[in-house]
Each structure stands twice: as C-alpha cells, then as structure tokens.
DNA sequence: ATTAGGG
DNA sequence: CCCTAAT
C-alpha cells in the first residue's frame, strides 16, 4: 500500500534523501503570506534561528540547516497574534518556573506542504483519490504515483516544501505542556509535543509517551462500559463500539514508535491524553483536572485559507478529452509542533514525521471545491460537474479534511464536567511519571475544512452545496449510506474507486483503559490463587481472589501473571514500577515451574493415552 | 465466555 | 493493556 511504503521509506528519521528543495520563489511565496505586517524584532525568527544554531552546533559536519531541512520559510508572527494559541498554556502566565532553558520549547506551525503534482483524470472521485495522500508524505514517491498522470514536460521540478511558522518562543517563559500539575515541568524536559485537534475543535488529543495512560471520557461512557462488563469479563468487544479513525491513527503512530524498541511490555509507555474543550474561550480540561487555555480564534488563518494553488489545463470538447491538473500546493491542517531547544535535527525530523504520519493515519480525505462550493457527489464526472473548461477549472480547489468522525460527537459533547480521577491510583500514576522517553508528540488539526478556492460565482446546475466548515449530519449520512450502495448500482467504473473509509477504525468510545498497576497486595492474592489453581484457570482465579475487583478481568490477571513471571526472571535492576517483594517473585517462579511442568505431564499423558488408544 | 499468546 | 484466534 502506498502509505505504508512511504512510511517505511521515511521511517529512518524523516529522511527525504532525494527530494529536491523547492525553488526559492516557491518558498518565499508562502513566507510572504501576511508577513509584511510584522516588521519589528522577529522574536520568533530569532528563536528559530537560535534553534537552528544549536542544531548546527550539534552536528557541525552537517551541511544541512534546519531551514533546508524543513524546506520552508520561517514565518514571523507577532507575538500577540498567537497570544491565545494552544501552544501556550496558562501555566506560562502563572509564573511557573518554566523559564529554565531546558524547558523552553520551540513551537512550529506547519501550515502547508507544497508539491507539484499533475493529475490527469476524469471523474471527480478519481481525482480525489489520486490526490489522497501523496502531497502529505514526502515526495520521493510522489513521482511514481503521479507518473501515469504527469503530462510530459508538465513538471520541471519536483518540490516538497514544508512551510514553517515560528509561533512562539522563549520570550514569555517558554511553552508548557498543558497537563503539568503544579507547574512542575521537570519531567517534560527535552520532549516534543504535538497536539491534534478536530476540525470542529471539540476535542484535543494529546499524545505523549510516558508511563501513564489517561483517557478522558464522560462518566456516562465509563458507566456504560462498566455495566456492560460481565461478571468476569471484559468490556464490550471493540468491534461493537463506535469507530474513531483519528484515535486509531494516533495509536498506530505509537505502535510504530513503540516498535522502535522500548522492550518488554512497552505498552506501558503509552499515554493517550485527551482533552476536552470546554468553552469557546478555549478552556481545555485535562484528565488530571489541569486547565489550559486555548483559543478558538483562527482569524489569522482564515484570510489565507486558499487550499491549493491550482492550475489546470483544459480538456477539450470531445468525450474522452483529458483534464489535467497541476496542484501546486495542498494546504494541510495546521500542525503544531513543539520541540525543545536542545532537540536534535534528527528528533525534529522525526517529530514532523510523526505528525504527518499521525495525520495520515487519522484518516485524511480530500475535498473538492468548485466555485467555493463543496462538490459532494463523488460519482459525477468532471464534465458533469462543470469542470471541463478552462475557466471553470480555475475555480477548482482541493481541501484536506480530517476524516469525519462517526456518531461520537453527541456521546461526548454533553456533560462538560471536570473529570475527576476515578480513583486515587490515577494521581499516583501521574506523579510517578517516568521521563524515560525523549519524544512526545501530538499534532492538531485545525480548520482543515475551511479552505476555499476563490473564483467567480457562476451558477452551476450540478450538485453543489454551499461550502460550510461543518460536517453536517447530512453529509455523514450521505457518505455513510454511499458505502452501503449495492455493488450492482455502482457500475464497473465505480468499482474501481476505492472507498477512503473502507476499514473502520477505532472509536472514541473504545479508548484504552486507564492503567492500574497491581499493588503488592493484589500480587500476593494473585500468586496465592495461582499456586492453588494453576495457570490455566483465570476465571477461577478471578472468582477466588478478585471477585470484587471489578476492574480486574481474568485477562488482566493472566496478563499480570505473565509479567510477573517475566519480572521474576530478570535481574532486580531491570525491574520497574513498584517493587514486588522477592519472596513473592520466588513463589511466582516456583508456581510457574510447577504448573508448566504439570501441563507438560498432562499433554504427555494425553499423547500416551492417544497412543495407547491407537495401538 | 474463556483461554492462550502475540503485540 | 489490547487484540485475536481458538476453544
């Protein structure tokens, strides 16, 4: 699959080895966007410059500057413009000790990826599909993907540009993670941060890698889940839950990350942190109760919301004439990235890569705008849509949009209460943060749907609806039901169109459970039970020793035993978390030996019995 | 619904 | 802790 291949290519530290940089003109173009208003001291520039300087210091031999690395222009934004930006938390206003050099972070806003890609297609839907992911992920394979579409000589140079905007910096105390309780920031040094937000800004998702896992969900959901647990069982099977592409995407990104080698039980390092926007003022409540301020204001972006610089060559009048598109740039949903000053170039690369990957995994789709209106019917041909002559093509635009979430907004938009820890363990989990990992990522989607291409308003009889930045119920319905159209109704041509949302992904409601480490007491009980019952009767173990512990399923117990056995067999130095008394571990090993021996004998017995039967 | 094992 | 396959 295309995406996979790309990710693989890029997995080595976001290397785009063969990507020619964009021509200066191209880079500058974006940088000039609104840049003229800011003519004072460019603190943001300075910040980034210092970052670049440090980065270069770290790798003197490298001839690559961060500038080249990002292939983009640094856009200075006056401080007040982003005074309300989500990158900055309230903590910085509260005079928290965030001014330490170590905690200063650079927040980069990546607002667009540029590329040149010529498409030559006919049906609107095909066009969408081809554009799909290519502009997002590097360009080393873009040519391959577009080759069949590229007009000979149509493109002289391949480009891939990240336009980077320096948003905020040290000057006011650095940027703090939103979720740091008590203003403590020590554990967050040298971390990258990435926040992702839905286009409707209802949610912020905040992904970190640490030893904690928190997911915020309305209590009603928790209740539901609980009530659906059977006496010994686990929750509702995932497959029965609502699906959330975005979450899944982010999780996937982490799976990749984890595979880089965090060792045994690496899931322990995963944290998924979800924040809920509380008001239009941008208050965000973290699951630990912390507040941070975010802004909903996107005024700066609104003005320059042109999606795709777009040029089109005509097709003609005959039936099979081709329509050629050259997409100069596709604006991606904003990416906000924070990295510490001391970040290496490599980590910066990886951070951006993670952001882009997460963006893709979340499910991105392409929207087509024609004369400022969203073209909703994917099955119409271009000519049917009125896109067959030069003038009209000039009014065509593409948008990158987050994949629509299904059915979960109503579930979570009610009950804007401040989440309370479900038990005391949560706090201790949090405070026991292990800063083991050096990279925290998240990204935010913002206003992905607000991009409109300009054009004169020509009336069109085709199925165009006013373009709104909301994902209406109608659209959801239509897109969902479209997936249900019987094959026979689609026709052979349509069959070639791969639905973008073919594989349903994980949902909001099916968030990973919060981690609840076993106490020594619990371990004791578990060991005792296993000693008596053996390792193959987890239901009985649950019944015997964890009857009232509703949050411990027999699977949990089995898993815990697994880790106990592992823990017992490694050196004490390698153990983590609350230490388990050696005495218990010894019993674990003993019981493990005993019961596995037992199992062997059983099997042997069976085999022997079978053998004798045969004989 | 449980169990077993990989991720 | 999650996911799945196999009972």
Coordinates of C-alpha atoms (C1' of nucleotides) in Angstrom, one line a residue:
Chain A
X1 CA 0.0 0.0 0.0
X2 CA 1.2 3.4 -0.8
X3 CA 1.0 4.8 2.6
X4 CA 2.9 2.0 4.2
X5 CA 5.6 2.1 1.7
X6 CA 6.0 5.8 2.2
X7 CA 6.1 5.5 5.9
X8 CA 8.7 2.9 5.6
X9 CA 10.8 4.9 3.4
X10 CA 10.6 7.7 5.8
X11 CA 11.0 5.8 9.0
X12 CA 14.6 6.4 9.1
X13 CA 14.4 9.8 10.8
X14 CA 12.3 11.6 8.3
X15 CA 14.8 11.4 5.6
X16 CA 13.7 12.6 2.3
X17 CA 17.0 11.9 0.7
X18 CA 16.1 12.6 -2.9
X19 CA 13.8 15.4 -2.5
X20 CA 14.9 18.4 -4.3
X21 CA 14.1 21.5 -2.4
X22 CA 11.6 23.9 -3.7
X23 CA 12.8 26.8 -5.7
X24 CA 13.3 29.8 -3.6
X25 CA 10.5 31.6 -5.2
X26 CA 8.2 28.9 -4.1
X27 CA 9.4 29.0 -0.5
X28 CA 9.3 32.7 -0.3
X29 CA 5.9 32.8 -1.6
X30 CA 4.4 31.4 1.5
X31 CA 6.7 33.2 3.8
X32 CA 5.4 36.4 2.5
X33 CA 1.9 35.5 3.3
X34 CA 0.9 38.2 5.6
X35 CA 4.4 38.5 6.7
X36 CA 4.6 42.2 5.8
X37 CA 2.7 43.3 8.8
X38 CA 5.4 42.3 11.1
X39 CA 8.3 44.4 10.8
X40 CA 9.6 44.7 14.3
X41 CA 12.0 42.5 16.1
X42 CA 11.4 39.0 15.0
X43 CA 11.5 37.1 18.2
X44 CA 10.1 34.1 16.5
X45 CA 12.7 34.2 13.9
X46 CA 15.3 34.7 16.4
X47 CA 14.0 31.8 18.3
X48 CA 14.1 29.6 15.4
X49 CA 17.4 30.9 14.4
X50 CA 18.8 30.0 17.7
X51 CA 17.3 26.7 17.4
X52 CA 19.0 26.3 14.1
X53 CA 22.2 27.4 15.5
X54 CA 22.1 24.9 18.3
X55 CA 21.1 22.2 15.9
X56 CA 24.0 23.1 13.8
X57 CA 26.3 23.1 16.7
X58 CA 25.4 19.6 17.4
X59 CA 26.1 18.4 14.0
X60 CA 28.8 20.6 12.7
X61 CA 29.7 18.4 9.9
X62 CA 26.2 18.6 8.6
X63 CA 25.7 21.0 5.8
X64 CA 22.0 20.8 6.2
X65 CA 20.4 23.7 8.0
X66 CA 17.1 23.4 9.7
X67 CA 16.0 25.7 7.1
X68 CA 16.9 23.4 4.3
X69 CA 15.7 20.6 6.4
X70 CA 12.2 21.9 6.6
X71 CA 12.5 23.2 3.1
X72 CA 10.4 26.1 4.0
X73 CA 10.3 29.6 5.1
X74 CA 10.0 30.7 8.6
X75 CA 7.2 33.0 9.0
X76 CA 7.3 35.5 11.7
X77 CA 4.2 36.1 13.7
X78 CA 3.9 38.9 16.0
X79 CA 3.5 37.7 19.5
X80 CA 0.1 39.0 20.1
X81 CA -1.2 37.1 17.1
X82 CA -0.6 33.9 18.8
X83 CA -1.1 35.1 22.3
X84 CA -4.0 32.8 22.6
X85 CA -2.6 29.9 20.8
X86 CA -2.9 26.4 22.2
X87 CA 0.8 26.0 22.3
X88 CA 0.9 28.3 25.2
X89 CA -0.7 27.1 28.3
X90 CA -1.9 29.0 31.2
X91 CA 1.0 27.9 33.2
X92 CA 3.2 30.3 31.5
X93 CA 1.0 33.1 32.7
X94 CA 1.1 32.0 36.2
X95 CA 4.7 32.5 36.6
X96 CA 5.5 28.9 36.9
X97 CA 9.2 28.0 36.8
X98 CA 9.1 27.4 33.2
X99 CA 11.8 29.8 32.2
X100 CA 14.5 27.3 32.6
X101 CA 16.4 26.9 29.5
X102 CA 15.7 23.3 29.4
X103 CA 12.1 23.7 29.3
X104 CA 11.9 26.2 26.6
X105 CA 10.4 24.8 23.5
X106 CA 10.0 25.9 20.0
X107 CA 6.6 25.7 18.6
X108 CA 6.4 25.3 14.9
X109 CA 3.4 25.6 12.9
X110 CA 3.4 23.7 9.7
X111 CA 0.7 25.1 7.6
X112 CA 1.3 23.6 4.3
X113 CA 3.1 21.1 2.3
X114 CA 3.8 22.1 -1.2
X115 CA 4.3 20.0 -4.1
X116 CA 3.8 19.8 -7.7
X117 CA 1.7 17.1 -8.9
X118 CA -0.1 16.9 -12.1
X119 CA -3.2 14.9 -12.3
X120 CA -5.0 13.8 -15.3
X121 CA -8.3 12.4 -14.5
X122 CA -11.8 12.3 -15.4
X123 CA -14.3 11.5 -12.6
X124 CA -14.2 13.8 -9.6
X125 CA -13.8 10.9 -7.3
X126 CA -10.8 9.5 -9.1
X127 CA -9.2 12.8 -8.8
X128 CA -9.8 12.9 -5.1
X129 CA -8.4 9.5 -4.7
X130 CA -5.2 10.2 -6.5
X131 CA -4.6 13.3 -4.6
X132 CA -5.3 11.4 -1.5
X133 CA -2.2 11.1 0.5
X134 CA 0.5 12.0 -1.9
X135 CA 1.0 15.6 -1.0
X136 CA 1.3 14.8 2.6
X137 CA 4.1 12.4 2.7
X138 CA 7.3 13.5 1.4
X139 CA 7.6 13.4 -2.3
X140 CA 10.1 10.7 -3.0
X141 CA 7.4 8.5 -4.2
X142 CA 5.1 11.1 -5.5
X143 CA 6.5 11.0 -8.9
X144 CA 6.0 7.3 -9.1
X145 CA 2.4 7.7 -8.1
X146 CA 1.8 10.5 -10.3
X147 CA 3.8 9.3 -13.2
X148 CA 0.9 7.9 -15.0
X149 CA -0.7 11.2 -14.7
X150 CA 2.1 13.5 -15.4
X151 CA 2.0 15.3 -18.6
X152 CA 5.3 15.1 -20.3
X153 CA 7.2 18.2 -19.6
X154 CA 4.4 19.4 -17.4
X155 CA 6.6 19.5 -14.3
X156 CA 10.1 20.6 -14.4
X157 CA 10.9 20.1 -10.9
X158 CA 9.5 18.2 -8.0
X159 CA 9.1 20.0 -4.9
X160 CA 8.2 19.3 -1.4
X161 CA 8.1 22.1 1.0
X162 CA 7.1 22.4 4.5
X163 CA 6.2 25.9 5.3
X164 CA 7.0 26.5 8.9
X165 CA 5.9 29.2 11.0
X166 CA 7.6 30.1 14.2
X167 CA 4.9 30.8 16.5
X168 CA 6.0 31.4 19.9
X169 CA 9.0 31.1 22.0
X170 CA 11.1 31.7 25.0
X171 CA 10.2 35.3 25.4
X172 CA 7.5 34.5 27.7
X173 CA 8.7 31.7 29.7
X174 CA 8.6 29.0 27.2
X175 CA 5.8 26.7 26.3
X176 CA 4.5 24.3 28.8
X177 CA 2.7 21.2 28.3
X178 CA -0.9 21.7 29.3
X179 CA -1.1 18.9 31.6
X180 CA 1.6 19.6 34.1
X181 CA 0.2 19.6 37.5
X182 CA 1.5 22.1 40.0
X183 CA 3.5 23.9 37.4
X184 CA 6.1 21.2 37.6
X185 CA 7.9 20.9 34.4
X186 CA 10.9 18.8 35.1
X187 CA 9.6 15.7 33.7
X188 CA 8.9 17.4 30.5
X189 CA 12.3 18.5 29.5
X190 CA 13.5 17.5 26.2
X191 CA 10.2 16.5 25.0
X192 CA 8.5 17.2 21.8
X193 CA 4.9 17.8 21.9
X194 CA 2.2 17.5 19.5
X195 CA -1.4 18.4 19.8
X196 CA -4.1 17.3 17.5
X197 CA -7.4 18.8 17.2
X198 CA -10.5 18.0 15.4
X199 CA -11.7 20.3 12.8
X200 CA -14.7 21.2 14.8
X201 CA -12.3 21.8 17.7
X202 CA -14.4 19.8 20.0
X203 CA -11.6 17.7 21.1
X204 CA -8.0 17.9 21.6
X205 CA -5.9 14.9 21.7
X206 CA -2.7 15.0 23.3
X207 CA -0.3 12.2 22.9
X208 CA 2.6 11.6 25.0
X209 CA 4.9 8.8 25.6
X210 CA 5.3 8.1 29.2
X211 CA 4.4 5.6 31.8
X212 CA 0.9 6.7 32.2
X213 CA -2.2 6.3 30.3
X214 CA -5.1 8.5 30.7
X215 CA -8.1 8.8 28.7
X216 CA -10.8 11.2 29.4
X217 CA -14.2 10.2 28.6
X218 CA -17.5 11.3 30.0
X219 CA -18.6 9.4 33.0
X220 CA -21.6 8.2 31.3
X221 CA -19.5 6.3 28.9
X222 CA -17.5 4.8 31.7
X223 CA -20.7 3.8 33.3
X224 CA -21.9 2.2 30.2
X225 CA -18.8 0.3 29.8
X226 CA -18.9 -0.9 33.3
X227 CA -22.4 -2.0 33.1
X228 CA -21.6 -4.0 30.0
X229 CA -18.9 -5.9 31.7
X230 CA -19.9 -9.3 32.6
X231 CA -19.1 -10.6 35.9
X232 CA -15.7 -11.8 35.0
X233 CA -15.5 -10.4 31.6
X234 CA -14.0 -7.5 29.8
X235 CA -15.8 -4.7 28.3
X236 CA -17.8 -4.6 25.2
X237 CA -15.9 -6.0 22.3
X238 CA -14.1 -3.4 20.3
X239 CA -15.8 -4.3 17.2
X240 CA -19.1 -3.3 18.7
X241 CA -18.0 0.1 19.6
X242 CA -18.2 3.2 17.6
X243 CA -15.3 3.8 15.5
X244 CA -12.8 6.6 15.7
X245 CA -10.4 6.9 12.9
X246 CA -8.5 9.6 14.4
X247 CA -7.7 7.9 17.6
X248 CA -6.7 4.8 15.9
X249 CA -4.4 6.7 13.7
X250 CA -2.6 8.2 16.5
X251 CA -2.4 4.9 18.3
X252 CA -1.0 3.4 15.2
X253 CA 1.7 6.0 15.2
X254 CA 2.6 5.0 18.6
X255 CA 2.7 1.4 17.8
X256 CA 5.2 2.3 15.3
X257 CA 7.1 4.2 17.8
X258 CA 7.0 1.5 20.3
X259 CA 8.3 -0.9 17.9
X260 CA 11.4 1.1 17.8
X261 CA 12.3 -0.8 20.8
X262 CA 11.0 0.0 24.2
X263 CA 11.3 -3.5 25.2
X264 CA 9.1 -5.8 27.1
X265 CA 5.7 -4.5 27.9
X266 CA 6.4 -1.4 26.0
X267 CA 2.8 -0.5 26.1
X268 CA 3.4 0.7 29.5
X269 CA 5.0 3.8 27.9
X270 CA 2.0 4.8 26.1
X271 CA -0.1 7.6 27.1
X272 CA -3.0 8.9 25.4
X273 CA -4.3 12.1 26.7
X274 CA -7.5 13.5 25.6
X275 CA -8.6 16.9 26.4
X276 CA -11.9 18.4 26.2
X277 CA -12.6 21.8 25.1
X278 CA -14.9 23.5 27.5
X279 CA -15.8 26.7 26.0
X280 CA -15.3 29.0 23.1
X281 CA -12.7 30.7 25.1
X282 CA -10.7 27.7 24.6
X283 CA -10.5 26.3 28.0
X284 CA -9.3 22.8 28.0
X285 CA -9.6 20.4 30.8
X286 CA -7.1 17.8 31.0
X287 CA -7.9 14.5 32.5
X288 CA -6.0 15.3 35.5
X289 CA -8.0 18.4 36.1
X290 CA -5.5 20.8 34.9
X291 CA -6.6 23.8 32.9
X292 CA -5.0 25.3 29.9
X293 CA -6.2 27.9 27.7
X294 CA -6.6 27.6 24.0
X295 CA -8.0 29.8 21.5
X296 CA -10.6 29.1 19.0
X297 CA -9.7 32.2 17.2
X298 CA -8.3 31.4 13.8
X299 CA -8.6 34.7 12.4
X300 CA -5.1 34.8 11.1
X301 CA -5.6 31.7 9.1
X302 CA -9.0 32.5 7.8
X303 CA -7.8 35.1 5.4
X304 CA -5.2 32.9 3.8
X305 CA -7.2 29.8 3.5
X306 CA -6.6 29.1 0.0
X307 CA -6.1 25.4 -0.4
X308 CA -4.4 24.7 -3.5
X309 CA -2.7 26.9 -5.8
X310 CA -4.2 25.4 -8.7
X311 CA -3.6 25.4 -12.3
X312 CA -5.4 23.5 -14.9
X313 CA -5.1 22.7 -18.5
X314 CA -8.1 22.2 -20.4
X315 CA -9.5 19.3 -21.9
X316 CA -11.4 19.6 -24.9
X317 CA -14.7 19.1 -26.2
X318 CA -14.7 15.6 -27.3
X319 CA -15.9 13.0 -24.9
X320 CA -12.6 11.5 -23.9
X321 CA -10.6 14.6 -23.6
X322 CA -8.4 14.8 -20.6
X323 CA -8.4 17.3 -17.9
X324 CA -5.1 18.0 -16.4
X325 CA -4.5 19.4 -13.0
X326 CA -1.4 20.7 -11.6
X327 CA -1.6 21.0 -7.9
X328 CA 1.0 23.4 -6.7
X329 CA 0.3 23.1 -3.1
X330 CA -2.1 21.5 -0.8
X331 CA -2.6 23.1 2.4
X332 CA -2.7 20.7 5.3
X333 CA -4.4 21.1 8.5
X334 CA -2.1 23.1 10.8
X335 CA 0.5 21.1 12.6
X336 CA 1.8 22.5 15.8
X337 CA 5.0 21.0 16.9
X338 CA 7.0 21.8 20.0
X339 CA 10.5 20.7 20.4
X340 CA 13.0 21.7 23.0
X341 CA 15.8 24.0 22.0
X342 CA 18.1 21.1 22.6
X343 CA 16.4 18.9 20.2
X344 CA 18.5 17.4 17.5
X345 CA 17.8 17.7 13.9
X346 CA 17.0 14.1 13.8
X347 CA 14.4 14.4 16.5
X348 CA 12.9 17.4 14.8
X349 CA 12.7 15.3 11.7
X350 CA 11.1 12.5 13.5
X351 CA 8.7 14.8 15.2
X352 CA 7.5 16.2 11.9
X353 CA 7.4 12.8 10.5
X354 CA 5.3 11.6 13.4
X355 CA 3.0 14.4 13.0
X356 CA 2.5 13.8 9.3
X357 CA 2.1 10.1 9.9
X358 CA -0.4 10.6 12.6
X359 CA -2.2 13.0 10.3
X360 CA -2.4 10.4 7.7
X361 CA -3.3 7.5 9.9
X362 CA -6.0 9.5 11.3
X363 CA -7.7 9.4 8.1
X364 CA -7.4 12.3 5.7
X365 CA -9.7 12.8 2.9
X366 CA -9.7 15.2 0.0
X367 CA -12.5 17.6 -0.6
X368 CA -13.2 19.2 -3.9
X369 CA -14.3 22.7 -4.1
X370 CA -15.7 24.2 -7.1
X371 CA -16.5 27.8 -7.2
X372 CA -16.4 28.0 -3.5
X373 CA -18.7 25.1 -3.0
X374 CA -18.1 21.7 -2.0
X375 CA -18.6 19.0 -4.5
X376 CA -20.3 16.2 -2.7
X377 CA -21.2 13.8 -5.3
X378 CA -18.2 11.7 -6.0
X379 CA -19.7 9.8 -8.8
X380 CA -20.3 12.6 -11.2
X381 CA -17.8 13.1 -13.9
X382 CA -15.8 16.3 -14.1
X383 CA -17.7 17.4 -17.1
X384 CA -21.0 16.7 -15.4
X385 CA -19.8 18.8 -12.5
X386 CA -18.9 21.5 -14.9
X387 CA -15.2 21.1 -14.6
X388 CA -14.4 20.6 -18.2
X389 CA -13.4 24.0 -19.4
X390 CA -10.5 26.2 -18.6
X391 CA -12.4 28.9 -16.9
X392 CA -14.1 26.6 -14.5
X393 CA -11.0 24.7 -13.7
X394 CA -9.6 27.9 -12.4
X395 CA -12.3 27.8 -9.8
X396 CA -11.4 24.3 -8.6
X397 CA -9.8 23.7 -5.3
X398 CA -8.9 20.8 -3.1
X399 CA -9.1 20.6 0.6
X400 CA -7.5 18.3 3.1
X401 CA -10.0 17.3 5.7
X402 CA -9.9 15.1 8.6
X403 CA -11.9 12.0 8.1
X404 CA -15.4 12.5 9.6
X405 CA -15.9 11.0 12.9
X406 CA -18.9 8.9 13.3
X407 CA -21.6 9.2 15.8
X408 CA -19.4 10.0 18.6
X409 CA -19.7 13.7 19.0
X410 CA -23.1 13.5 20.6
X411 CA -21.9 11.0 23.0
X412 CA -19.1 13.1 24.3
X413 CA -20.3 16.7 23.8
X414 CA -22.7 16.5 26.6
X415 CA -21.6 16.6 30.2
X416 CA -18.8 19.1 30.1
X417 CA -17.8 18.3 33.6
X418 CA -14.4 18.4 35.0
X419 CA -13.2 15.0 35.0
X420 CA -12.3 13.6 38.3
X421 CA -9.8 10.8 38.8
X422 CA -11.7 7.6 39.1
X423 CA -9.6 6.6 41.9
X424 CA -6.6 7.6 43.9
X425 CA -4.4 5.5 41.8
X426 CA -4.7 7.9 38.9
X427 CA -2.9 10.6 40.7
X428 CA -0.2 8.4 41.9
X429 CA 0.2 7.1 38.4
X430 CA 0.6 10.5 37.1
X431 CA 3.0 11.6 39.7
X432 CA 5.1 8.6 39.1
X433 CA 5.8 9.8 35.7
X434 CA 8.8 8.2 34.2
X435 CA 10.5 10.6 31.8
X436 CA 12.1 7.7 30.1
X437 CA 11.1 8.7 26.6
X438 CA 12.5 11.5 24.9
X439 CA 9.9 12.3 22.5
X440 CA 6.3 13.3 23.0
X441 CA 4.3 14.0 20.0
X442 CA 0.9 15.2 19.1
X443 CA -0.5 17.3 16.5
X444 CA -3.5 19.3 16.0
X445 CA -5.9 19.5 13.2
X446 CA -7.3 22.9 12.8
X447 CA -9.7 24.3 10.4
X448 CA -8.9 21.7 7.9
X449 CA -12.2 22.3 6.4
X450 CA -12.1 26.0 5.9
X451 CA -10.1 26.1 2.8
X452 CA -11.8 27.6 -0.1
X453 CA -10.6 28.3 -3.5
X454 CA -11.6 31.6 -5.0
X455 CA -13.4 32.1 -8.1
X456 CA -16.2 33.9 -9.8
X457 CA -19.6 32.8 -9.0
X458 CA -21.1 31.1 -11.9
X459 CA -24.3 29.3 -11.4
X460 CA -24.0 25.7 -11.7
X461 CA -26.7 23.2 -12.0
X462 CA -24.7 20.4 -10.7
X463 CA -24.9 19.1 -7.3
X464 CA -23.0 21.7 -5.4
X465 CA -23.9 22.7 -2.0
X466 CA -22.8 25.7 -0.1
X467 CA -19.5 25.1 1.4
X468 CA -19.6 25.1 5.1
X469 CA -16.9 24.2 7.6
X470 CA -19.0 21.8 9.4
X471 CA -19.5 18.2 8.8
X472 CA -23.2 18.1 8.7
X473 CA -25.3 15.2 9.7
X474 CA -26.5 15.2 6.2
X475 CA -23.0 14.6 4.9
X476 CA -22.3 11.9 7.3
X477 CA -25.4 10.2 6.3
X478 CA -24.8 10.5 2.7
X479 CA -21.3 9.4 2.9
X480 CA -22.1 6.5 5.1
X481 CA -25.0 5.4 3.1
X482 CA -22.9 5.6 0.0
X483 CA -20.8 2.9 1.4
X484 CA -23.9 0.8 1.5
X485 CA -24.9 1.2 -2.0
X486 CA -25.3 -2.2 -3.6
X487 CA -22.5 -3.1 -5.9
X488 CA -24.8 -3.5 -8.8
X489 CA -25.7 0.1 -8.5
X490 CA -22.2 1.3 -8.9
X491 CA -21.3 0.1 -12.2
X492 CA -17.9 -1.2 -13.3
X493 CA -16.2 2.2 -13.4
X494 CA -17.3 3.0 -9.9
X495 CA -16.0 -0.3 -8.7
X496 CA -12.5 0.8 -9.3
X497 CA -13.0 3.6 -6.8
X498 CA -11.7 2.5 -3.5
X499 CA -13.7 3.9 -0.7
X500 CA -11.5 6.0 1.5
X501 CA -13.1 4.9 4.7
X502 CA -13.0 1.2 3.9
X503 CA -11.6 -0.1 7.1
X504 CA -13.3 1.2 10.1
X505 CA -11.0 2.2 12.8
X506 CA -11.1 2.6 16.5
X507 CA -13.5 4.8 18.2
X508 CA -13.6 7.4 20.7
X509 CA -15.6 5.3 23.0
X510 CA -13.2 2.5 22.8
X511 CA -10.4 4.2 24.4
X512 CA -7.8 2.2 26.1
X513 CA -8.5 1.6 29.7
X514 CA -6.5 3.6 32.2
X515 CA -3.6 1.7 33.5
X516 CA -3.9 0.4 37.0
X517 CA -0.8 -1.1 38.3
X518 CA -1.2 -4.1 40.6
X519 CA -0.5 -3.4 44.2
X520 CA 1.7 -5.8 46.2
X521 CA -1.4 -7.0 47.9
X522 CA -3.0 -7.8 44.7
X523 CA 0.0 -9.6 43.5
X524 CA 0.0 -11.6 46.7
X525 CA -3.6 -12.6 46.1
X526 CA -2.8 -13.5 42.6
X527 CA 0.2 -15.6 43.4
X528 CA -1.7 -17.3 46.1
X529 CA -4.6 -18.2 43.8
X530 CA -2.3 -19.4 41.0
X531 CA -0.4 -21.5 43.4
X532 CA -3.6 -23.3 44.1
X533 CA -5.4 -23.2 40.9
X534 CA -2.7 -23.3 38.3
X535 CA -2.1 -21.1 35.3
X536 CA -4.9 -22.1 33.2
X537 CA -7.9 -21.2 35.2
X538 CA -8.0 -17.5 35.2
X539 CA -11.7 -17.4 35.6
X540 CA -11.4 -19.3 38.8
X541 CA -8.6 -17.1 39.9
X542 CA -10.7 -14.1 39.3
X543 CA -13.6 -15.7 41.2
X544 CA -11.5 -16.7 44.1
X545 CA -9.3 -13.7 44.6
X546 CA -10.6 -10.8 42.6
X547 CA -14.3 -11.3 42.9
X548 CA -14.9 -7.7 44.0
X549 CA -12.2 -6.1 41.9
X550 CA -14.4 -5.1 39.0
X551 CA -11.6 -3.5 37.2
X552 CA -9.6 -6.7 37.1
X553 CA -10.7 -9.1 34.5
X554 CA -9.4 -12.6 34.2
X555 CA -7.5 -11.4 31.2
X556 CA -5.9 -8.8 33.4
X557 CA -4.9 -11.5 35.8
X558 CA -3.5 -13.6 33.2
X559 CA -1.5 -10.7 31.8
X560 CA -0.3 -9.8 35.2
X561 CA 0.9 -13.3 35.8
X562 CA 2.7 -13.2 32.6
X563 CA 4.5 -10.1 33.6
X564 CA 5.2 -11.4 37.0
X565 CA 6.9 -14.4 35.6
X566 CA 8.9 -12.2 33.4
X567 CA 9.7 -9.9 36.2
X568 CA 10.8 -12.7 38.4
X569 CA 13.1 -14.0 35.7
X570 CA 15.0 -10.8 35.2
X571 CA 17.5 -9.1 37.4
X572 CA 16.1 -6.8 40.0
X573 CA 17.9 -3.8 38.4
X574 CA 15.8 -4.2 35.3
X575 CA 12.6 -4.2 37.1
X576 CA 10.4 -1.2 37.1
X577 CA 7.5 0.1 38.9
X578 CA 6.5 -0.7 42.4
X579 CA 8.9 -3.4 43.5
X580 CA 7.4 -6.7 44.2
X581 CA 8.9 -8.5 47.2
X582 CA 11.4 -11.1 46.1
X583 CA 9.6 -13.6 48.2
X584 CA 6.6 -13.2 46.0
X585 CA 8.6 -13.4 42.9
X586 CA 10.2 -16.6 44.1
X587 CA 6.8 -18.0 44.6
X588 CA 5.8 -16.9 41.2
X589 CA 8.7 -18.8 39.6
X590 CA 8.0 -21.8 41.7
X591 CA 4.4 -21.9 40.8
X592 CA 5.1 -21.2 37.2
X593 CA 7.6 -24.1 37.1
X594 CA 5.2 -26.3 38.9
X595 CA 2.2 -25.7 36.7
X596 CA 4.0 -25.7 33.4
X597 CA 5.5 -29.0 34.4
X598 CA 2.1 -30.1 35.3
X599 CA 0.9 -29.1 31.9
X600 CA 3.6 -31.0 30.2
X601 CA 2.7 -34.1 32.0
X602 CA -0.9 -33.7 31.1
X603 CA 0.0 -33.4 27.5
X604 CA 2.3 -36.3 27.7
X605 CA -0.4 -38.3 29.4
X606 CA -2.9 -37.4 26.7
X607 CA -0.5 -38.3 24.0
X608 CA 0.3 -41.5 25.7
X609 CA -3.3 -42.2 26.1
X610 CA -4.0 -41.4 22.5
X611 CA -1.1 -43.6 21.5
X612 CA -2.3 -46.5 23.5
X613 CA -5.8 -46.0 22.0
X614 CA -4.4 -46.2 18.6
X615 CA -2.4 -49.2 19.4
Chain B
dA1 C1' -17.5 -16.7 27.6
dT2 C1' -12.7 -18.4 28.3
dT3 C1' -8.2 -19.4 27.3
dA4 C1' -3.7 -18.7 25.2
dG5 C1' -0.4 -16.0 23.1
dG6 C1' 1.4 -12.2 20.4
dG7 C1' 1.7 -7.1 20.2
Chain C
dC1 C1' -3.4 -3.2 28.3
dC2 C1' -5.1 -4.6 23.6
dC3 C1' -6.3 -7.8 20.0
dT4 C1' -7.3 -12.3 18.0
dA5 C1' -7.7 -17.0 17.3
dA6 C1' -9.2 -21.0 19.0
dT7 C1' -11.9 -23.4 22.1

